[in-house]
Short mmCIF file of C-alpha atoms and ligand atoms in Angstrom, two decimals:
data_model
loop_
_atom_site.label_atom_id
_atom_site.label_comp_id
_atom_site.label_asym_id
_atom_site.label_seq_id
_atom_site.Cartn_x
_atom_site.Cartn_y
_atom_site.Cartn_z
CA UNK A 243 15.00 -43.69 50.79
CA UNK A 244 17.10 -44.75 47.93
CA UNK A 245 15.77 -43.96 44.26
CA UNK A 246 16.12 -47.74 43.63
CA UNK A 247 14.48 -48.60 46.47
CA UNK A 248 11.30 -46.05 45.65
CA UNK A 249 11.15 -47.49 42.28
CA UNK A 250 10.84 -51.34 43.26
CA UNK A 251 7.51 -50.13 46.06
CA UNK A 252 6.48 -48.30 42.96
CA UNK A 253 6.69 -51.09 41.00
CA UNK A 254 5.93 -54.16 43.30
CA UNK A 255 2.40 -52.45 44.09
CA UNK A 256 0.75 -52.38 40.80
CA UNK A 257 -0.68 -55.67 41.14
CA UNK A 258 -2.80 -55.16 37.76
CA UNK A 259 -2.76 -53.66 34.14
CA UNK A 260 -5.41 -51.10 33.51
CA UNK A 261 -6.71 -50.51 30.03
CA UNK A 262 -8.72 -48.29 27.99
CA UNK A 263 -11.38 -51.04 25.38
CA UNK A 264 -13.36 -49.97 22.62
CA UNK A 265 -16.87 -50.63 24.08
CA UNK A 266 -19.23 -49.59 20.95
CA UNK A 267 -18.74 -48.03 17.77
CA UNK A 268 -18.96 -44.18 17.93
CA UNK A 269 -21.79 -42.20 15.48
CA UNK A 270 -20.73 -39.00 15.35
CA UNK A 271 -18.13 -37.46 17.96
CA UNK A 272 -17.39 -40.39 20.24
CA UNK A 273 -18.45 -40.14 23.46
CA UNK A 274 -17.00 -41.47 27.03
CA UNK A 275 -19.57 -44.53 26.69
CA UNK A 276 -18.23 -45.77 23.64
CA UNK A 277 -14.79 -46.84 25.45
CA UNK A 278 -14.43 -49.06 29.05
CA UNK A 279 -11.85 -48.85 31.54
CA UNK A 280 -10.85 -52.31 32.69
CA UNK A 281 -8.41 -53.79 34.63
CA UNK A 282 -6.28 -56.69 33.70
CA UNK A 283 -3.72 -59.21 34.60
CA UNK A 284 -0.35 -57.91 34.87
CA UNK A 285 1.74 -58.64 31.92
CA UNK A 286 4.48 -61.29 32.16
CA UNK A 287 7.87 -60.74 30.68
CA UNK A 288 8.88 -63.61 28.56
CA UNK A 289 12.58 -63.89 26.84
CA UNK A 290 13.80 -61.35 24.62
CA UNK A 291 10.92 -59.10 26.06
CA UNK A 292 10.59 -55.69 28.67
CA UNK A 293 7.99 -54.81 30.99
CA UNK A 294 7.08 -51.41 30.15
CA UNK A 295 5.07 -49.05 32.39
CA UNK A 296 3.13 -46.30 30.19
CA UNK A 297 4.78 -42.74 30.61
CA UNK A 298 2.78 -41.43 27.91
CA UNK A 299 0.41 -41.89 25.90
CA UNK A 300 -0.95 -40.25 22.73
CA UNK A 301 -4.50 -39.42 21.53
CA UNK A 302 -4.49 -38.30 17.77
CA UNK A 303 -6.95 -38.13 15.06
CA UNK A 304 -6.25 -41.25 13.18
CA UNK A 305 -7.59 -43.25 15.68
CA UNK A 306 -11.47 -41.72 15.40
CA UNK A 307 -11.01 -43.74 11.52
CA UNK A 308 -9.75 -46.94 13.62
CA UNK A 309 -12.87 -46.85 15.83
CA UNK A 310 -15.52 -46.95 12.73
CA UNK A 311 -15.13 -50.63 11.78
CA UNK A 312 -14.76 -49.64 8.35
CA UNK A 313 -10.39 -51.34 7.23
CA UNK A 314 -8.79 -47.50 5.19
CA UNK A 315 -5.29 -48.05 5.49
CA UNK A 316 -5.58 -49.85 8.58
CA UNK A 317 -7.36 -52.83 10.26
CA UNK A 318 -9.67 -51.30 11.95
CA UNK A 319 -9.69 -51.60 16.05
CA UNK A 320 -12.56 -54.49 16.97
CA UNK A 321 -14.61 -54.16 19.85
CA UNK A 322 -12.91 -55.40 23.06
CA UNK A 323 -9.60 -54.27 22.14
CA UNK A 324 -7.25 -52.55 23.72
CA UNK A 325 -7.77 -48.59 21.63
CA UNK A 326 -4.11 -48.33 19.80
CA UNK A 327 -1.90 -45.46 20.24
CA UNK A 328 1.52 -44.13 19.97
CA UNK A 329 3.30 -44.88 23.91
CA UNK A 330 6.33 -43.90 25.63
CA UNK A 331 7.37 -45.69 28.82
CA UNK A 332 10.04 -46.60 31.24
CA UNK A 333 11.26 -50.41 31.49
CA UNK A 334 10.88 -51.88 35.07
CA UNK A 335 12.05 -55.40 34.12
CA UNK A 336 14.06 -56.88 30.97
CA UNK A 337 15.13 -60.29 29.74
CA UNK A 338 15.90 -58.32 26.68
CA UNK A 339 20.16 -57.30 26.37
CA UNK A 340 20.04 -53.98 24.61
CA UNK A 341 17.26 -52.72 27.48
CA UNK A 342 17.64 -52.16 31.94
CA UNK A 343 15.52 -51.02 34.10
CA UNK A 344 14.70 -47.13 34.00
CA UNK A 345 15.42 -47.01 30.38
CA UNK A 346 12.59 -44.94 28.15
CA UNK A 347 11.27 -46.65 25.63
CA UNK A 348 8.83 -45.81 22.54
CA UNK A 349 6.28 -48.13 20.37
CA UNK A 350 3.15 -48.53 20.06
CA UNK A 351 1.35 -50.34 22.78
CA UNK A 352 -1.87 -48.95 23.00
CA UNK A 353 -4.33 -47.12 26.13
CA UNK A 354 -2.98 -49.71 28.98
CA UNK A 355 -0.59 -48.56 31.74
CA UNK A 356 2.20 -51.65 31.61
CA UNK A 357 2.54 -53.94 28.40
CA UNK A 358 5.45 -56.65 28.32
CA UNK A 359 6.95 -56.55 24.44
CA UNK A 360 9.92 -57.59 22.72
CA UNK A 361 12.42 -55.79 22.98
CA UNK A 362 13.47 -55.02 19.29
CA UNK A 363 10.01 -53.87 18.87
CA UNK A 364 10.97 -50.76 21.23
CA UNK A 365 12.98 -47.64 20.10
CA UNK A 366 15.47 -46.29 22.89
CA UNK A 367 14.90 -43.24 23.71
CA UNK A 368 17.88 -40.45 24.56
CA UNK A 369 16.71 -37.90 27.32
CA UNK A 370 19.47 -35.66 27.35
CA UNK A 371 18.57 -34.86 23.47
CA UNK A 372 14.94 -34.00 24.16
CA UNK A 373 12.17 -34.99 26.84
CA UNK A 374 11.08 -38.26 26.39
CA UNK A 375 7.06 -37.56 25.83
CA UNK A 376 8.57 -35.41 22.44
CA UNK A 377 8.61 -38.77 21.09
CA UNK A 378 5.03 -38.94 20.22
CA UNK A 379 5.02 -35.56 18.89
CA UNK A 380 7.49 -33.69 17.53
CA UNK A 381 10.36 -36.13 17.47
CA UNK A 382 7.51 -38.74 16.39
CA UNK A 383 4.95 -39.70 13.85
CA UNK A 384 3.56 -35.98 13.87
CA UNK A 385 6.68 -34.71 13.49
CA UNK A 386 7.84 -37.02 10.68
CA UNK A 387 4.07 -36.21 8.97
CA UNK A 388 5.05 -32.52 8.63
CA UNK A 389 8.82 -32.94 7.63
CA UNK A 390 8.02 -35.43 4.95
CA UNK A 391 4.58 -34.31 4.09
CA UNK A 392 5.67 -30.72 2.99
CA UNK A 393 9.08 -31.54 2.06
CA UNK A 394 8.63 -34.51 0.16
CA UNK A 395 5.46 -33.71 -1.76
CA UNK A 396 5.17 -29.77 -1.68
CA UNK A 397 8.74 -29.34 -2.32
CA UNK A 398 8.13 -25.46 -1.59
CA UNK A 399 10.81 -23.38 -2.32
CA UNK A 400 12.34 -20.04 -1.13
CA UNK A 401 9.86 -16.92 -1.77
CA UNK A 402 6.47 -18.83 -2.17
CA UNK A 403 3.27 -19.17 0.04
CA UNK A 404 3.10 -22.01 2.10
CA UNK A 405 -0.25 -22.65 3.66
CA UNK A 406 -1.50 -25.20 6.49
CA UNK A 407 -4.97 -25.49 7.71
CA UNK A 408 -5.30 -27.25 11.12
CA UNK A 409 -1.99 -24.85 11.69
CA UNK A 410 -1.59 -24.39 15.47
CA UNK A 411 -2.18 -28.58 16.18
CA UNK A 412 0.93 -31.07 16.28
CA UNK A 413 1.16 -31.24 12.63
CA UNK A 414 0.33 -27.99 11.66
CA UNK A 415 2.24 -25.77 13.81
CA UNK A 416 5.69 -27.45 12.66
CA UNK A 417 4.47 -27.70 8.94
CA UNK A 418 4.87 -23.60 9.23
CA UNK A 419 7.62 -23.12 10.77
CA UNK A 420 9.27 -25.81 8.52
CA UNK A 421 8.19 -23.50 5.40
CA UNK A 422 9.87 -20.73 7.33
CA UNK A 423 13.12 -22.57 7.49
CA UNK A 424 12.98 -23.13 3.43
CA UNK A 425 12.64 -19.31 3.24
CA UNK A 426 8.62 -19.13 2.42
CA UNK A 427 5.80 -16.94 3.21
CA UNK A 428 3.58 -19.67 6.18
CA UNK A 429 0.07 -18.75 6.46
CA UNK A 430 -2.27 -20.83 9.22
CA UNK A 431 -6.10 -21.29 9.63
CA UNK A 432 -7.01 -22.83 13.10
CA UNK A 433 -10.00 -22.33 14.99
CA UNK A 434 -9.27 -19.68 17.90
CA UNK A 435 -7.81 -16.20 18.31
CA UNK A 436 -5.20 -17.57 21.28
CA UNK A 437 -4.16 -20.29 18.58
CA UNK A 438 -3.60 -17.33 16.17
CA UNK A 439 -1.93 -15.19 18.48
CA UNK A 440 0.44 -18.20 19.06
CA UNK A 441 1.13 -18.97 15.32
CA UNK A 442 1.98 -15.47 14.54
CA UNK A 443 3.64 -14.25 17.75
CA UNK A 444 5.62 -17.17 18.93
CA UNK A 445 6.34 -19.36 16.08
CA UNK A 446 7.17 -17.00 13.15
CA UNK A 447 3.83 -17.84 11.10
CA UNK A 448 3.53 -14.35 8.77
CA UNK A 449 -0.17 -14.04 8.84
CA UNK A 450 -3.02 -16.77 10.03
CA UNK A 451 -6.87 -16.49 10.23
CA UNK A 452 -9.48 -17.65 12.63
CA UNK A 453 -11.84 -20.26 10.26
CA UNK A 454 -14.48 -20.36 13.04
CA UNK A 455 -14.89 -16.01 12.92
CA UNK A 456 -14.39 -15.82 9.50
CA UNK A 457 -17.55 -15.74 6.87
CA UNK A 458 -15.37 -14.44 3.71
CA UNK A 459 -12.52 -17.52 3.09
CA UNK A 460 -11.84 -16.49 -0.08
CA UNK A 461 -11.58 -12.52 0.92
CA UNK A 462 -9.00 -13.34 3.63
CA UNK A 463 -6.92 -15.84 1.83
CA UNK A 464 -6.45 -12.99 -1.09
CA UNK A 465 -5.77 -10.57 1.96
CA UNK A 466 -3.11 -12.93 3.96
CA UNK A 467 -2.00 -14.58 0.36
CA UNK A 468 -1.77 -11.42 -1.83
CA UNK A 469 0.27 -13.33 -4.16
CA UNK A 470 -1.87 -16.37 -3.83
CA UNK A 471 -1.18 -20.48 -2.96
CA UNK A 472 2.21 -22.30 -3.54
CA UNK A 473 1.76 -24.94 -1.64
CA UNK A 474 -1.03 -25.81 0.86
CA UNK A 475 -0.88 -28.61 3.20
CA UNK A 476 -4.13 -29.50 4.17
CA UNK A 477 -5.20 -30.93 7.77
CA UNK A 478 -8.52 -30.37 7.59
CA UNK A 479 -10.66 -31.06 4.30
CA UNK A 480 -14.40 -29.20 3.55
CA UNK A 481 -15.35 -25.73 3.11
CA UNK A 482 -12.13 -24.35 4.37
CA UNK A 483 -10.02 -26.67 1.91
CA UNK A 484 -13.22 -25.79 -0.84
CA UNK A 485 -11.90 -22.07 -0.73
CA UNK A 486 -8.58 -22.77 -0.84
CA UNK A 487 -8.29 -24.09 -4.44
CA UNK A 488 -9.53 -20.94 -5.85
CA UNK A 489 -6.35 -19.28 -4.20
CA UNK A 490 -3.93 -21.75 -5.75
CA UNK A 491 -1.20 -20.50 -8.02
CA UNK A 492 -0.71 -22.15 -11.37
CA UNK A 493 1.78 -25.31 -10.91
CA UNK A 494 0.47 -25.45 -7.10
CA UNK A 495 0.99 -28.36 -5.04
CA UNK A 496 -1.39 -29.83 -2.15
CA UNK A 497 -0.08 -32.45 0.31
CA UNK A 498 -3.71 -34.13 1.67
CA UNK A 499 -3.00 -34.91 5.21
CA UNK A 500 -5.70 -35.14 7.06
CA UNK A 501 -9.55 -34.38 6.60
CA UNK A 502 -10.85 -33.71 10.27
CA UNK A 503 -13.70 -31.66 9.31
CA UNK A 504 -15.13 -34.75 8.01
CA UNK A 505 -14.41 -37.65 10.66
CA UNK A 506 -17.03 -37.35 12.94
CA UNK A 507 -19.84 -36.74 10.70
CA UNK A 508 -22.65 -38.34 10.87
CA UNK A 509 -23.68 -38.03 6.39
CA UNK A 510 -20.95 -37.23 4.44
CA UNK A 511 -21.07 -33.61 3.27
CA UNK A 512 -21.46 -32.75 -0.45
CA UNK A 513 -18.37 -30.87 -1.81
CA UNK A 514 -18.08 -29.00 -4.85
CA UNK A 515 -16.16 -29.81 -7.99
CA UNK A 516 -12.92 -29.10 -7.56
CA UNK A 517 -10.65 -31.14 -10.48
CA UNK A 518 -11.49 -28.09 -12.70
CA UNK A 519 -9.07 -25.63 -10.56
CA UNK A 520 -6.89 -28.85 -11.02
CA UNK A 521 -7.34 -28.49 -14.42
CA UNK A 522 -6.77 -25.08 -15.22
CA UNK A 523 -4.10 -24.18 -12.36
CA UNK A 524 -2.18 -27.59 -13.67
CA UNK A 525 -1.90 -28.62 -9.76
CA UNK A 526 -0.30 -31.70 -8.30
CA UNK A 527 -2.62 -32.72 -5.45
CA UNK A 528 -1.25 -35.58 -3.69
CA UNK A 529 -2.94 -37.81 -0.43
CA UNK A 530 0.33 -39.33 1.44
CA UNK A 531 0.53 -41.50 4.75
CA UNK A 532 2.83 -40.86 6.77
CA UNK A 533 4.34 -44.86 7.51
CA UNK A 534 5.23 -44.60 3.32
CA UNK A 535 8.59 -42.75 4.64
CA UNK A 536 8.94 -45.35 7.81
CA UNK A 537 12.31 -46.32 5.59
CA UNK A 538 13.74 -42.52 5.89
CA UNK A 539 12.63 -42.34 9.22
CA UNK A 540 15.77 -41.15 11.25
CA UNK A 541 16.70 -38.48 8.83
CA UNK A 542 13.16 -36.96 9.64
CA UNK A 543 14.08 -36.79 13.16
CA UNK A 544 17.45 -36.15 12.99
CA UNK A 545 16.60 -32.91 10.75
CA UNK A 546 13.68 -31.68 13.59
CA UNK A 547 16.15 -32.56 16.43
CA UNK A 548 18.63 -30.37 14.76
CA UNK A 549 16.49 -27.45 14.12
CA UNK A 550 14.85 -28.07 18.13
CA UNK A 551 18.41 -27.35 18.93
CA UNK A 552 19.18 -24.73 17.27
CA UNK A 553 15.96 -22.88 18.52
CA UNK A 554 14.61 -22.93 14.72
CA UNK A 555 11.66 -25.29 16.03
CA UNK A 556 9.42 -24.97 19.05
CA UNK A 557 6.77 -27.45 20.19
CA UNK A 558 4.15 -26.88 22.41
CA UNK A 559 2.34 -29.95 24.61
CA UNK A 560 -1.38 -29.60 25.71
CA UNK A 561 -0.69 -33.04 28.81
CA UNK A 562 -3.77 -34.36 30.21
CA UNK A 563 -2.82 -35.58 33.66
CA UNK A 564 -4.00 -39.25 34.76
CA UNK A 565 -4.73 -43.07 32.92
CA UNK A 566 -8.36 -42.48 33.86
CA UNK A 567 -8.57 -38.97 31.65
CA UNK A 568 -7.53 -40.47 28.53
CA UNK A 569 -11.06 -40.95 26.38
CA UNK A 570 -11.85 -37.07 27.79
CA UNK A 571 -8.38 -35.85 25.65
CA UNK A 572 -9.21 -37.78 23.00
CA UNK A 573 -12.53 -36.29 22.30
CA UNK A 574 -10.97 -32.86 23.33
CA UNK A 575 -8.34 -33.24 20.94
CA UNK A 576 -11.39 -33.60 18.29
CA UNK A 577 -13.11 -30.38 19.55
CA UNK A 578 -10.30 -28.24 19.41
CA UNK A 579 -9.18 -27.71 23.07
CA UNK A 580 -5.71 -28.28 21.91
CA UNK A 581 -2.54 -25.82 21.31
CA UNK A 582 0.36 -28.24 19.46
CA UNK A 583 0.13 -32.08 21.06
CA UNK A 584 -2.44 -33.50 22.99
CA UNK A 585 -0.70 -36.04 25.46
CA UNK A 586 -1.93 -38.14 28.44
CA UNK A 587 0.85 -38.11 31.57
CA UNK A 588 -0.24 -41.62 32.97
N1 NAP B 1165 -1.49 -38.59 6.55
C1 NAP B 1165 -0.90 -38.97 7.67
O1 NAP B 1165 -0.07 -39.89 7.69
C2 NAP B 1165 -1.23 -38.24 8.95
C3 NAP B 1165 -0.45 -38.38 10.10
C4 NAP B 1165 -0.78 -37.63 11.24
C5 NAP B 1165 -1.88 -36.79 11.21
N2 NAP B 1165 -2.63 -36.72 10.08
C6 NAP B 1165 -3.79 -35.80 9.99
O2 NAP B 1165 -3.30 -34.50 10.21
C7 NAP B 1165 -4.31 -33.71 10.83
C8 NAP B 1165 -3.74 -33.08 12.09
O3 NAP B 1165 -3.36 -34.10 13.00
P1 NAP B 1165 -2.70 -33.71 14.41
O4 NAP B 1165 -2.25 -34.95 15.04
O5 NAP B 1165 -1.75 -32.60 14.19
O6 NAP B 1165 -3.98 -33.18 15.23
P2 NAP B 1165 -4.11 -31.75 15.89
O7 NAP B 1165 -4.15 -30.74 14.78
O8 NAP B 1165 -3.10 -31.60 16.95
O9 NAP B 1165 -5.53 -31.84 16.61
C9 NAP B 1165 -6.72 -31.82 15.88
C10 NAP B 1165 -7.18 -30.38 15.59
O10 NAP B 1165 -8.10 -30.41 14.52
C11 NAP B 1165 -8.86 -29.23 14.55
N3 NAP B 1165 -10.25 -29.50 14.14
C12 NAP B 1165 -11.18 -30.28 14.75
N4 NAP B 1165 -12.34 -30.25 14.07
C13 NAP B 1165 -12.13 -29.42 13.02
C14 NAP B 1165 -12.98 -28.98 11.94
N5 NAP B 1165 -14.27 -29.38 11.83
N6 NAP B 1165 -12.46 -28.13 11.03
C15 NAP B 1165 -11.17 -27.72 11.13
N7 NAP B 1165 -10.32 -28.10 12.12
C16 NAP B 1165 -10.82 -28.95 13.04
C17 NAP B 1165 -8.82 -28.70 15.98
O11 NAP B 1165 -8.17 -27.43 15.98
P3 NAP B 1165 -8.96 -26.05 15.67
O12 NAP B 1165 -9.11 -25.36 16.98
O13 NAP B 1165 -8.04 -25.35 14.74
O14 NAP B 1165 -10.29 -26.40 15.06
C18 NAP B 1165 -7.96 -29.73 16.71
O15 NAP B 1165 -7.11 -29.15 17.68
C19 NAP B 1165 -5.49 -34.64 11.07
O16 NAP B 1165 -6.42 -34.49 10.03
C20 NAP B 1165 -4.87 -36.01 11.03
O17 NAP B 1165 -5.80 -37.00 10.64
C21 NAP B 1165 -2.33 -37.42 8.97
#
């Protein structure tokens, strides 16, 4: 049978959407009960707009802040709603001009399988330059958060320690290999000895540390950073981020990323002080999100897809197979069970 002529059966028998709702507020790690799987009316293309059937879709950890009800830098996702996440799909019918059928799209149209958009609110996407699903990784919004979140607000420079906690997920393991390519020292922390093996033996990382078999922080971040902190790009927030400042070099600089130690608790932990290391090491500590460099956008990925090609980057993809899985790689994604980006392959 003709391609064409598989696609249209392909097409033609989805008579209905599926999608992923946010069913109840999550305390603590969500569980598979706090999302339902529903099925929906198929989407209708209207002018200017694509049908889009979901390739991939992305689970990442900004979403466990969208699901507490509480607005950060985001509305917050209601109950009922379709969960929001970063998608990449094929078009299977336009009335937009710039878009045909079998075209790969990306945007951001949420846990659903098809969604009908317009069609300026979808970025082409160019297969021959990289696989489509790198889109929502490291030719995407984890991509750009490394680039411009060391870059742009470490600004490390040739001969100093770079160091990432969270190192081996999306963010972290390019964040390393990025300070490799300015000529630094890149240290990780991630949370098992395959992850470690990984950083160090496969993506250039000098040295890296396993923060779930370690007791002593501060004795292995004086052992793997004998000539202590530059810059440290922190994914992760609490105790491991609490021994870090006493490692920092004077005129250090932290980019705050993320904080995943602390999204699915329950009480928020007490910290210690630390604006007196702040103080005395005269650091430049500075929270950034990501969207604040949506404007410089394609020079972030046209930097990454440069270094992809010349071998000076490589991603890894951890792709949970199947619509239905999606909530179980989200809360996977939470515990760990990741190496680089957690996908779903709808
Ligand atoms: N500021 C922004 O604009 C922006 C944009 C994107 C992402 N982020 C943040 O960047 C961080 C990384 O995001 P990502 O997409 O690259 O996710 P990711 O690192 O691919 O996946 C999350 C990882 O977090 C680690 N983790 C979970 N619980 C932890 C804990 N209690 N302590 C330490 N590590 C823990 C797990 O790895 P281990 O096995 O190592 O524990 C897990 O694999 C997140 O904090 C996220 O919120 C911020």
């Amino acid at each position: 049978m003709a391609r064409g002529t598989q696609e249209c059966l392909r097409y033609t028998l989805a008579m209905t959407n599926r999608e992923f709702k946010l069913a109840a507020r999550p305390v603590g790690m969500p569980k598979e009960s706090d999302f339902s799987l529903v099925e929906a009316a198929m989407p209708v293309v209207g002018d200017g707009q694509a049908l889009v059937k979901t390739a991939y879709l992305s689970v990442d950890p900004y979403m466990r802040g969208r699901i507490t009800g509480i607005r950060t830098y985001a509305d917050p996702v209601n109950i009922g709603d379709v969960m929001e996440a970063g998608t990449v799909g094929e078009v299977v019918e336009s009335k937009f001009p710039g878009l045909a059928q079998g075209d790969f799209v990306h945007s951001n149209w949420g846990w659903q399988e098809y969604a009908a958009l317009p069609g300026n609110a979808l970025r082409k996407l160019d297969p021959k330059l990289a696989p489509v699903s790198t889109a929502l990784g490291v030719l995407g919004m984890p991509g750009m958060t490394a680039y411009f979140g060391l870059l742009d607000i470490c600004k490390p420079q040739a001969g100093e320690t770079v160091l990432v906690s969270g190192a081996a997920g999306a963010v972290g393991s390019l964040v390393g290999q990025i300070a490799k390519i300015q000529g630094c020292r890149a240290v990780g922390i991630a949370g098992t000895d395959d992850k470690i093996a990984w950083l160090v033996n496969e993506l250039g990382f000098d040295a890296a540390f396993n923060y779930k078999t370690t007791s002593d922080y501060a004795g292995k971040l004086k052992e793997l950073c004998p000539k202590g902190v530059d810059c440290y790009f922190d994914n992760v927030g609490g105790s491991v981020t609490d021994a870090v400042f006493g490692q920092m070099n004077t005129f250090g600089r932290v980019s705050i990323c993320g904080q995943i130690s602390q999204y699915n608790l329950e009480k928020p932990e007490p910290g210690p002080r630390l604006l007196g290391y702040m103080l005395v090491k005269q650091l430049k500590v500075e929270g950034f999100i990501v969207s604040r460099f949506t404007n410089r956008w394609m020079e972030g990925i046209g930097a990454m897809a440069k270094w992809l090609a010349e071998g000076k980057i490589k991603y890894r993809e951890e792709v949970v197979e199947g619509f239905e899985n999606t909530v179980r790689a989200f809360i996977g994604m939470l515990k760990g069970d990741n190496t680089g980006k957690m996908l779903v392959k709808v």
